[in-house]
Amino acid sequence: MTDRLLLCATSRLAQTLRGMAPGNAAVWQTPRALTVAQWLATLADEALLSGTAVLPQALDPFAEVLLWEKVIADSLPDDSAPLFDIQGMAASAAEAHALTRVWQLSLPAAASAAEETRRFLAWQGEFLKRCRAAQAIDPAGQQALVVEQIERGRLQLPAEIEFAGFDRETPFEARLKRALAERGCLVVARPAGRQAAEPPTTLRCPDPAAECAAVAAWAQRKLAVAPQARLAIVAPDLAAIRDPLAFALDDVLHPGLIRPAAAEAARTYNISLGRPLAAQPLVATALELIALAGGGKVEQSRLGALLRAPDWSAAASEGDGRARLDAAMRRDLPYFIRPAALLRLAVRLAGAGDPPPCPQTTEHLAALLDAATAAGGRRRPLSQWAALFRQWLRTAGWPGERSLSSHEYQARRAFSALLDSLGSLDGVLGPLSQGEAARRLAQLCRQRIFQPETRGQPAIQVLGILESAGLEFDALWVMGMSDDAWPPAPRPNPLLPAELLRQAGAAHASAEVELEFASCVHARLLQAAPEVVFSYPASAGNRLLRRSPLLAGLAAMTDAPAPAATLAQRLAAEAPDACVGLLDAQAPPVGDGERVAGGTWLLRAQAICPAWGYFRYRLAGEALEAPVEGLDPRARGTLVHGALEAFWRTTGDSATLAVMSDAARGAAIATAVATALAEFENARRSALPTRFRQLEGIRLARLLATWLDFEAQRGAPFTVVACEQEALVEIEQIRVKMFVDRIDQLADGRRIIIDYKTGATIDTKNWASERLTEPQLPIYAALASPEPVAAVVFAKVLADKPAFAGVAEERDLLPGIAGVGDDKQKLFDPAQFPDWAAVVRHWQARLQAVAGEVRAGVAGVVVADENLLAYCDVRPLLRLAERRRQLERAAAGGRA
């Protein structure tokens, strides 16, 4: 027998004990510290090498879940399998199987069991059958066999075994201890931590952000007094607070590391919770390249993300070209596209006279698609696909032309090791298609946790509540201790009888079990450090929270640390004169010969918010288009405009509309819809899917029929004299180009200006205000029309409530439109606007005033209603939150 072994509840505790120096010794023997699973696996290997016993090979956790998936999928009818979450069911089955072994559960016979348990028993039987056929076994099953070998006296054991960090004992662990004791091992429990030197305290924080700030301030204060102190921050839900806590710690302890280049710099804290390997950007790019190699249709956004990824091909040298290709793809290609369509777009852009946007990138992408095509569509074992995937990634220029950082190098190494290990799954999965192999690789990367190597020994350990088992610190802060998080809510396995789990006291079986376990953990935390602080947020979002019942009786913290100043606050305090206020409401005036684009949209933006007009149209700042599945509202509006234009170009006037039979009108509508769809597809350079095109044609036909029925009610005869009429007008030396949807001519020669709208919200009240936020129709009526105008209206082309909205010179020109001066007319105050000429003069004056602002360079963030900025694509540049704070400070100063 060897002398002594430490069996630990967690791998972190085992690692800590192995690195712990005894006293002030300069040289010492590293203690042998392992988890129970690690030690039993070592015994299984030793038994195999020595010939003492031949045990089945243990499946790794991923292979075990995959085998459960195969068993469950084979048990379901082929037509119903897609309706089930097979991966989730497999995870539950694997957990249930492990529970039966660890908690020594005796399940009822299938005949008397519930439906869920009957299905599990059938799956379990098939799972074990397949394991025996492959001479394999689940990890918990191998551990049970090793314990059986210990009971039979066949394995060499240490003289003393010390169990450390176990908050509760399972029946399997009790069996192991009995077997060890019967073999003559001295089985002892590692003493609990030291008694706290100070009574534990609690702190109530307003919200999670305030709690993170308090923790960071506490850590700063502790390290300022004792730089060598060993601190711990523990949370029951570490994943939820990981990022905000890291931001708070960085802001207080490492403000100089705010630069992106310092993202991997060593910190005084270490967060134990890793992230999935698939979440590492380098690996995510590799997985996306492998997935796209199949050449099938994917969301455009995935190809856009790939173009922006820095981890393949010539990302650095062709960054600008990739950005141009991305913008063109958003503009010209549909929501679902094939990678080959992106390559054709790149060729088309080069053929238009522009240089190829990113030749090396497109060359690598084309080579990747060719390599995948050459591989053929036959099924292969996963190990063979792994070799092909490596080749494809080299073909695509992965991981790029730049040098890798330390974390990226480690992620690449972990991904390479994972590819090497895929051969172990061949026996479980068998031959796979290319798509299935790529999905399995991505699934494995999502389940594999990646944690970059920690440099040195950080003073602060940020741990999950179970990871802290057996560890001791100089000071401990336990955060997130609200009643909804601690004790945790029970989550009994759905495949096992709930009463059986409760009777066994199995993990997560009931609220009583969770309370008992949480109480044990709580008692252990109280002894983990001389100083222990518990905190909880009073609210989270819209939820009000209370402290955990386990904190009852603890005193409130009296010396709570004040939140530390942020980096910006410290810089402002250290150099107050360095903060200079800058008035940016004045831009350079429009210079001689300067061309200002935007047309009526420029004047609309300027009227709503001058800064919008300046940033968007004079500086040409615009957001990239966001692709949508199907047609967005703007595209649908374009189709309505096109169909109505096509209809009126052939119909011509109200008299022709009135004499049309229902059949003739239906035929004219069908022709107009077909024309609009064809022109729309030509403009987009891509055809709509056949079924979608049919449905959109039906929608358009019904909408036009409803609208034309409404137009037929117009009392005054009219002739449509123009559709999509272009006009060019100069206002205060600002050239404004515009298109009017439709112009009708009345019998007396006057014109009605119509703008089609397919949205429910239309604002005409601004026409009587100082700032015209819908200026297009007033511009044409007041400044561009060569003939007298009798009315300006929006045509609300809606299926449920078609209507006109606007104003006319007199009543009864259009249904629902009152004339200026009528009693029913509420838009224009008769005292200010006694007649139509006054309305036109008002429009002329207000439009000239807004155009004068553009020419003078007025560019302040002045907006009467922020709701009008809903479609502002330069909204981030307006700094609205800063504007609100300035207004609040000004209001507070006025009240003072």
Short mmCIF file of N, CA and C in Angstrom, two decimals, residues 477-604:
data_model
loop_
_atom_site.label_atom_id
_atom_site.label_comp_id
_atom_site.label_asym_id
_atom_site.label_seq_id
_atom_site.Cartn_x
_atom_site.Cartn_y
_atom_site.Cartn_z
N TRP A 477 -16.58 36.78 0.51
CA TRP A 477 -17.83 37.50 0.23
C TRP A 477 -18.71 36.57 -0.60
N VAL A 478 -19.90 36.27 -0.10
CA VAL A 478 -20.86 35.42 -0.80
C VAL A 478 -21.98 36.32 -1.30
N MET A 479 -22.13 36.45 -2.61
CA MET A 479 -23.09 37.38 -3.19
C MET A 479 -24.24 36.64 -3.86
N GLY A 480 -25.29 37.39 -4.18
CA GLY A 480 -26.44 36.80 -4.85
C GLY A 480 -27.27 35.91 -3.96
N MET A 481 -27.28 36.17 -2.64
CA MET A 481 -27.97 35.28 -1.69
C MET A 481 -29.42 35.72 -1.48
N SER A 482 -30.15 35.83 -2.56
CA SER A 482 -31.58 36.14 -2.46
C SER A 482 -32.38 34.85 -2.30
N ASP A 483 -33.63 34.99 -1.89
CA ASP A 483 -34.42 33.80 -1.59
C ASP A 483 -34.76 32.99 -2.83
N ASP A 484 -34.70 33.59 -4.02
CA ASP A 484 -34.99 32.81 -5.22
C ASP A 484 -33.78 32.03 -5.72
N ALA A 485 -32.61 32.35 -5.18
CA ALA A 485 -31.39 31.66 -5.62
C ALA A 485 -30.84 30.69 -4.58
N TRP A 486 -31.11 30.95 -3.30
CA TRP A 486 -30.52 30.12 -2.24
C TRP A 486 -31.49 29.99 -1.08
N PRO A 487 -31.95 28.78 -0.75
CA PRO A 487 -31.62 27.51 -1.40
C PRO A 487 -32.14 27.46 -2.84
N PRO A 488 -31.48 26.67 -3.67
CA PRO A 488 -31.93 26.57 -5.06
C PRO A 488 -33.26 25.84 -5.16
N ALA A 489 -33.97 26.10 -6.22
CA ALA A 489 -35.26 25.44 -6.43
C ALA A 489 -35.03 23.97 -6.77
N PRO A 490 -35.88 23.07 -6.30
CA PRO A 490 -35.72 21.65 -6.64
C PRO A 490 -35.96 21.42 -8.12
N ARG A 491 -35.30 20.42 -8.65
CA ARG A 491 -35.50 20.03 -10.05
C ARG A 491 -35.34 18.51 -10.16
N PRO A 492 -36.31 17.76 -9.68
CA PRO A 492 -36.23 16.30 -9.75
C PRO A 492 -36.18 15.82 -11.19
N ASN A 493 -35.47 14.72 -11.41
CA ASN A 493 -35.37 14.17 -12.76
C ASN A 493 -36.75 13.71 -13.23
N PRO A 494 -37.20 14.13 -14.41
CA PRO A 494 -38.56 13.82 -14.85
C PRO A 494 -38.77 12.35 -15.22
N LEU A 495 -37.71 11.58 -15.36
CA LEU A 495 -37.85 10.19 -15.79
C LEU A 495 -37.91 9.22 -14.62
N LEU A 496 -37.67 9.71 -13.41
CA LEU A 496 -37.66 8.84 -12.23
C LEU A 496 -38.82 9.20 -11.32
N PRO A 497 -39.33 8.22 -10.57
CA PRO A 497 -40.45 8.52 -9.65
C PRO A 497 -40.05 9.57 -8.62
N ALA A 498 -40.85 10.62 -8.49
CA ALA A 498 -40.52 11.72 -7.59
C ALA A 498 -40.46 11.24 -6.14
N GLU A 499 -41.38 10.36 -5.75
CA GLU A 499 -41.40 9.89 -4.37
C GLU A 499 -40.15 9.07 -4.05
N LEU A 500 -39.69 8.27 -5.01
CA LEU A 500 -38.48 7.48 -4.81
C LEU A 500 -37.27 8.39 -4.60
N LEU A 501 -37.19 9.46 -5.39
CA LEU A 501 -36.08 10.40 -5.24
C LEU A 501 -36.14 11.09 -3.87
N ARG A 502 -37.33 11.48 -3.44
CA ARG A 502 -37.45 12.15 -2.14
C ARG A 502 -37.07 11.21 -1.00
N GLN A 503 -37.49 9.95 -1.07
CA GLN A 503 -37.17 9.00 -0.01
C GLN A 503 -35.67 8.75 0.08
N ALA A 504 -35.00 8.75 -1.07
CA ALA A 504 -33.55 8.52 -1.08
C ALA A 504 -32.78 9.78 -0.71
N GLY A 505 -33.45 10.93 -0.72
CA GLY A 505 -32.73 12.18 -0.46
C GLY A 505 -31.80 12.55 -1.59
N ALA A 506 -32.14 12.12 -2.82
CA ALA A 506 -31.27 12.36 -3.97
C ALA A 506 -31.15 13.86 -4.26
N ALA A 507 -30.07 14.23 -4.91
CA ALA A 507 -29.81 15.63 -5.21
C ALA A 507 -30.95 16.25 -6.00
N HIS A 508 -31.37 17.44 -5.56
CA HIS A 508 -32.40 18.24 -6.24
C HIS A 508 -33.78 17.59 -6.20
N ALA A 509 -34.01 16.61 -5.33
CA ALA A 509 -35.26 15.87 -5.37
C ALA A 509 -36.44 16.67 -4.86
N SER A 510 -36.24 17.53 -3.87
CA SER A 510 -37.36 18.25 -3.27
C SER A 510 -36.85 19.51 -2.59
N ALA A 511 -37.79 20.36 -2.18
CA ALA A 511 -37.41 21.58 -1.47
C ALA A 511 -36.75 21.25 -0.14
N GLU A 512 -37.20 20.18 0.52
CA GLU A 512 -36.59 19.80 1.80
C GLU A 512 -35.15 19.35 1.60
N VAL A 513 -34.91 18.59 0.55
CA VAL A 513 -33.54 18.14 0.26
C VAL A 513 -32.65 19.33 -0.04
N GLU A 514 -33.16 20.27 -0.85
CA GLU A 514 -32.34 21.43 -1.20
C GLU A 514 -32.06 22.31 0.02
N LEU A 515 -33.04 22.44 0.90
CA LEU A 515 -32.83 23.24 2.11
C LEU A 515 -31.78 22.59 3.01
N GLU A 516 -31.85 21.28 3.16
CA GLU A 516 -30.87 20.58 4.00
C GLU A 516 -29.46 20.72 3.42
N PHE A 517 -29.37 20.55 2.10
CA PHE A 517 -28.05 20.68 1.46
C PHE A 517 -27.53 22.12 1.58
N ALA A 518 -28.40 23.10 1.32
CA ALA A 518 -27.98 24.50 1.41
C ALA A 518 -27.55 24.85 2.83
N SER A 519 -28.20 24.27 3.82
CA SER A 519 -27.81 24.53 5.21
C SER A 519 -26.41 23.99 5.49
N CYS A 520 -26.10 22.80 4.96
CA CYS A 520 -24.75 22.25 5.13
C CYS A 520 -23.71 23.14 4.46
N VAL A 521 -24.02 23.59 3.24
CA VAL A 521 -23.08 24.46 2.53
C VAL A 521 -22.92 25.78 3.27
N HIS A 522 -24.03 26.30 3.79
CA HIS A 522 -23.98 27.56 4.52
C HIS A 522 -23.09 27.43 5.76
N ALA A 523 -23.24 26.33 6.49
CA ALA A 523 -22.39 26.12 7.67
C ALA A 523 -20.93 26.02 7.28
N ARG A 524 -20.66 25.40 6.14
CA ARG A 524 -19.27 25.29 5.67
C ARG A 524 -18.71 26.66 5.28
N LEU A 525 -19.53 27.49 4.63
CA LEU A 525 -19.06 28.82 4.23
C LEU A 525 -18.74 29.67 5.45
N LEU A 526 -19.49 29.51 6.51
CA LEU A 526 -19.24 30.30 7.72
C LEU A 526 -17.87 30.02 8.31
N GLN A 527 -17.29 28.86 8.00
CA GLN A 527 -15.99 28.47 8.54
C GLN A 527 -14.87 28.58 7.51
N ALA A 528 -15.17 29.13 6.35
CA ALA A 528 -14.18 29.17 5.27
C ALA A 528 -13.20 30.32 5.39
N ALA A 529 -13.48 31.31 6.26
CA ALA A 529 -12.60 32.48 6.37
C ALA A 529 -12.87 33.17 7.70
N PRO A 530 -11.89 33.91 8.21
CA PRO A 530 -12.12 34.68 9.44
C PRO A 530 -13.19 35.76 9.28
N GLU A 531 -13.34 36.27 8.07
CA GLU A 531 -14.34 37.30 7.81
C GLU A 531 -15.24 36.83 6.67
N VAL A 532 -16.54 36.79 6.91
CA VAL A 532 -17.50 36.32 5.91
C VAL A 532 -18.62 37.36 5.79
N VAL A 533 -18.89 37.75 4.55
CA VAL A 533 -19.96 38.71 4.25
C VAL A 533 -20.91 38.06 3.26
N PHE A 534 -22.20 38.16 3.54
CA PHE A 534 -23.24 37.71 2.62
C PHE A 534 -23.98 38.95 2.09
N SER A 535 -24.26 38.95 0.80
CA SER A 535 -25.01 40.08 0.23
C SER A 535 -26.09 39.55 -0.70
N TYR A 536 -27.07 40.41 -0.96
CA TYR A 536 -28.17 40.04 -1.87
C TYR A 536 -28.74 41.32 -2.47
N PRO A 537 -29.26 41.23 -3.70
CA PRO A 537 -29.89 42.41 -4.32
C PRO A 537 -31.35 42.50 -3.89
N ALA A 538 -31.82 43.71 -3.69
CA ALA A 538 -33.22 43.92 -3.31
C ALA A 538 -34.15 43.83 -4.51
N SER A 539 -33.59 43.95 -5.71
CA SER A 539 -34.41 43.86 -6.91
C SER A 539 -33.54 43.43 -8.07
N ALA A 540 -34.17 42.88 -9.07
CA ALA A 540 -33.50 42.50 -10.31
C ALA A 540 -34.48 42.74 -11.44
N GLY A 541 -34.24 43.78 -12.22
CA GLY A 541 -35.20 44.14 -13.24
C GLY A 541 -36.50 44.61 -12.60
N ASN A 542 -37.59 43.96 -12.95
CA ASN A 542 -38.90 44.32 -12.39
C ASN A 542 -39.27 43.46 -11.19
N ARG A 543 -38.37 42.60 -10.75
CA ARG A 543 -38.67 41.70 -9.65
C ARG A 543 -38.12 42.24 -8.33
N LEU A 544 -38.92 42.16 -7.29
CA LEU A 544 -38.47 42.47 -5.94
C LEU A 544 -37.97 41.19 -5.29
N LEU A 545 -36.83 41.26 -4.62
CA LEU A 545 -36.21 40.09 -4.02
C LEU A 545 -36.08 40.26 -2.51
N ARG A 546 -36.01 39.14 -1.83
CA ARG A 546 -35.77 39.13 -0.39
C ARG A 546 -34.50 38.33 -0.10
N ARG A 547 -33.97 38.52 1.07
CA ARG A 547 -32.76 37.78 1.42
C ARG A 547 -33.10 36.31 1.64
N SER A 548 -32.11 35.47 1.49
CA SER A 548 -32.29 34.05 1.72
C SER A 548 -32.68 33.80 3.17
N PRO A 549 -33.57 32.85 3.42
CA PRO A 549 -33.94 32.55 4.82
C PRO A 549 -32.75 32.05 5.64
N LEU A 550 -31.69 31.57 4.97
CA LEU A 550 -30.52 31.10 5.70
C LEU A 550 -29.70 32.25 6.28
N LEU A 551 -30.01 33.48 5.87
CA LEU A 551 -29.30 34.64 6.42
C LEU A 551 -30.00 35.23 7.64
N ALA A 552 -31.11 34.63 8.03
CA ALA A 552 -31.84 35.15 9.19
C ALA A 552 -30.95 35.10 10.44
N GLY A 553 -31.00 36.16 11.21
CA GLY A 553 -30.23 36.22 12.44
C GLY A 553 -28.85 36.81 12.29
N LEU A 554 -28.37 37.03 11.06
CA LEU A 554 -27.05 37.62 10.86
C LEU A 554 -27.16 39.15 10.91
N ALA A 555 -26.16 39.75 11.50
CA ALA A 555 -26.17 41.21 11.64
C ALA A 555 -25.90 41.90 10.31
N ALA A 556 -26.42 43.10 10.20
CA ALA A 556 -26.17 43.89 9.00
C ALA A 556 -24.76 44.45 9.03
N MET A 557 -24.16 44.59 7.88
CA MET A 557 -22.80 45.12 7.75
C MET A 557 -22.81 46.60 8.07
N THR A 558 -21.98 47.01 8.99
CA THR A 558 -21.98 48.41 9.43
C THR A 558 -20.94 49.26 8.70
N ASP A 559 -19.93 48.65 8.15
CA ASP A 559 -18.86 49.41 7.47
C ASP A 559 -18.83 49.05 5.99
N ALA A 560 -20.01 49.05 5.37
CA ALA A 560 -20.08 48.71 3.95
C ALA A 560 -19.22 49.67 3.13
N PRO A 561 -18.42 49.15 2.22
CA PRO A 561 -17.56 50.02 1.43
C PRO A 561 -18.36 50.88 0.46
N ALA A 562 -17.99 52.13 0.37
CA ALA A 562 -18.63 53.01 -0.60
C ALA A 562 -18.20 52.61 -2.00
N PRO A 563 -19.08 52.67 -2.98
CA PRO A 563 -18.69 52.32 -4.35
C PRO A 563 -17.50 53.14 -4.80
N ALA A 564 -16.51 52.46 -5.37
CA ALA A 564 -15.31 53.15 -5.83
C ALA A 564 -15.63 54.02 -7.04
N ALA A 565 -14.90 55.07 -7.19
CA ALA A 565 -15.09 55.97 -8.33
C ALA A 565 -14.69 55.26 -9.62
N THR A 566 -15.42 55.51 -10.68
CA THR A 566 -15.09 54.94 -11.97
C THR A 566 -13.86 55.63 -12.55
N LEU A 567 -13.31 55.05 -13.60
CA LEU A 567 -12.14 55.63 -14.24
C LEU A 567 -12.44 57.05 -14.73
N ALA A 568 -13.60 57.24 -15.34
CA ALA A 568 -13.95 58.57 -15.83
C ALA A 568 -14.06 59.57 -14.69
N GLN A 569 -14.65 59.14 -13.58
CA GLN A 569 -14.78 60.04 -12.43
C GLN A 569 -13.42 60.39 -11.85
N ARG A 570 -12.52 59.41 -11.79
CA ARG A 570 -11.19 59.70 -11.24
C ARG A 570 -10.41 60.64 -12.14
N LEU A 571 -10.50 60.44 -13.44
CA LEU A 571 -9.79 61.32 -14.36
C LEU A 571 -10.32 62.74 -14.26
N ALA A 572 -11.65 62.87 -14.14
CA ALA A 572 -12.23 64.21 -14.03
C ALA A 572 -11.82 64.88 -12.73
N ALA A 573 -11.72 64.10 -11.65
CA ALA A 573 -11.34 64.67 -10.35
C ALA A 573 -9.87 65.05 -10.33
N GLU A 574 -9.02 64.26 -11.00
CA GLU A 574 -7.58 64.53 -10.98
C GLU A 574 -7.22 65.73 -11.85
N ALA A 575 -7.96 65.92 -12.93
CA ALA A 575 -7.64 67.03 -13.83
C ALA A 575 -8.93 67.72 -14.27
N PRO A 576 -9.55 68.47 -13.35
CA PRO A 576 -10.84 69.08 -13.71
C PRO A 576 -10.74 70.04 -14.87
N ASP A 577 -9.59 70.69 -15.04
CA ASP A 577 -9.47 71.65 -16.13
C ASP A 577 -9.33 70.97 -17.48
N ALA A 578 -9.03 69.64 -17.46
CA ALA A 578 -8.87 68.93 -18.72
C ALA A 578 -10.20 68.63 -19.38
N CYS A 579 -11.29 68.70 -18.62
CA CYS A 579 -12.61 68.46 -19.19
C CYS A 579 -13.15 69.77 -19.75
N VAL A 580 -13.17 69.88 -21.04
CA VAL A 580 -13.56 71.11 -21.70
C VAL A 580 -14.92 70.92 -22.37
N GLY A 581 -15.84 71.79 -22.09
CA GLY A 581 -17.14 71.74 -22.75
C GLY A 581 -17.03 72.27 -24.16
N LEU A 582 -17.67 71.61 -25.09
CA LEU A 582 -17.59 72.00 -26.48
C LEU A 582 -19.00 72.13 -27.04
N LEU A 583 -19.33 73.28 -27.57
CA LEU A 583 -20.62 73.49 -28.20
C LEU A 583 -20.54 72.95 -29.63
N ASP A 584 -21.32 71.91 -29.89
CA ASP A 584 -21.26 71.27 -31.21
C ASP A 584 -22.56 71.45 -31.99
N ALA A 585 -23.34 72.45 -31.62
CA ALA A 585 -24.61 72.66 -32.31
C ALA A 585 -24.43 73.38 -33.64
N GLN A 586 -23.23 73.89 -33.91
CA GLN A 586 -23.00 74.64 -35.14
C GLN A 586 -22.01 73.89 -36.02
N ALA A 587 -22.45 73.50 -37.19
CA ALA A 587 -21.59 72.85 -38.18
C ALA A 587 -21.15 73.89 -39.20
N PRO A 588 -20.18 73.56 -40.03
CA PRO A 588 -19.78 74.51 -41.08
C PRO A 588 -20.93 74.80 -42.02
N PRO A 589 -21.14 76.02 -42.42
CA PRO A 589 -22.20 76.34 -43.38
C PRO A 589 -21.96 75.62 -44.70
N VAL A 590 -23.00 75.49 -45.49
CA VAL A 590 -22.87 74.88 -46.81
C VAL A 590 -22.04 75.81 -47.68
N GLY A 591 -20.96 75.28 -48.23
CA GLY A 591 -20.06 76.10 -49.02
C GLY A 591 -20.54 76.28 -50.44
N ASP A 592 -19.93 77.24 -51.12
CA ASP A 592 -20.26 77.48 -52.52
C ASP A 592 -19.92 76.25 -53.34
N GLY A 593 -20.87 75.78 -54.10
CA GLY A 593 -20.65 74.61 -54.94
C GLY A 593 -20.83 73.28 -54.22
N GLU A 594 -21.05 73.32 -52.91
CA GLU A 594 -21.24 72.06 -52.17
C GLU A 594 -22.61 71.50 -52.50
N ARG A 595 -22.63 70.21 -52.81
CA ARG A 595 -23.88 69.54 -53.14
C ARG A 595 -24.36 68.77 -51.92
N VAL A 596 -25.57 69.06 -51.49
CA VAL A 596 -26.14 68.41 -50.32
C VAL A 596 -27.20 67.43 -50.79
N ALA A 597 -26.99 66.15 -50.54
CA ALA A 597 -27.93 65.13 -50.98
C ALA A 597 -29.06 64.98 -49.96
N GLY A 598 -30.05 64.21 -50.34
CA GLY A 598 -31.11 63.88 -49.40
C GLY A 598 -32.49 64.32 -49.81
N GLY A 599 -32.59 65.39 -50.60
CA GLY A 599 -33.89 65.85 -51.06
C GLY A 599 -34.83 66.15 -49.91
N THR A 600 -36.08 65.72 -50.05
CA THR A 600 -37.07 66.00 -49.01
C THR A 600 -36.72 65.30 -47.70
N TRP A 601 -35.99 64.18 -47.77
CA TRP A 601 -35.59 63.49 -46.54
C TRP A 601 -34.65 64.34 -45.71
N LEU A 602 -33.81 65.13 -46.39
CA LEU A 602 -32.93 66.05 -45.67
C LEU A 602 -33.74 67.08 -44.90
N LEU A 603 -34.73 67.69 -45.55
CA LEU A 603 -35.53 68.70 -44.86
C LEU A 603 -36.37 68.08 -43.75
N ARG A 604 -36.83 66.85 -43.95
CA ARG A 604 -37.58 66.17 -42.89
C ARG A 604 -36.70 65.94 -41.67
#
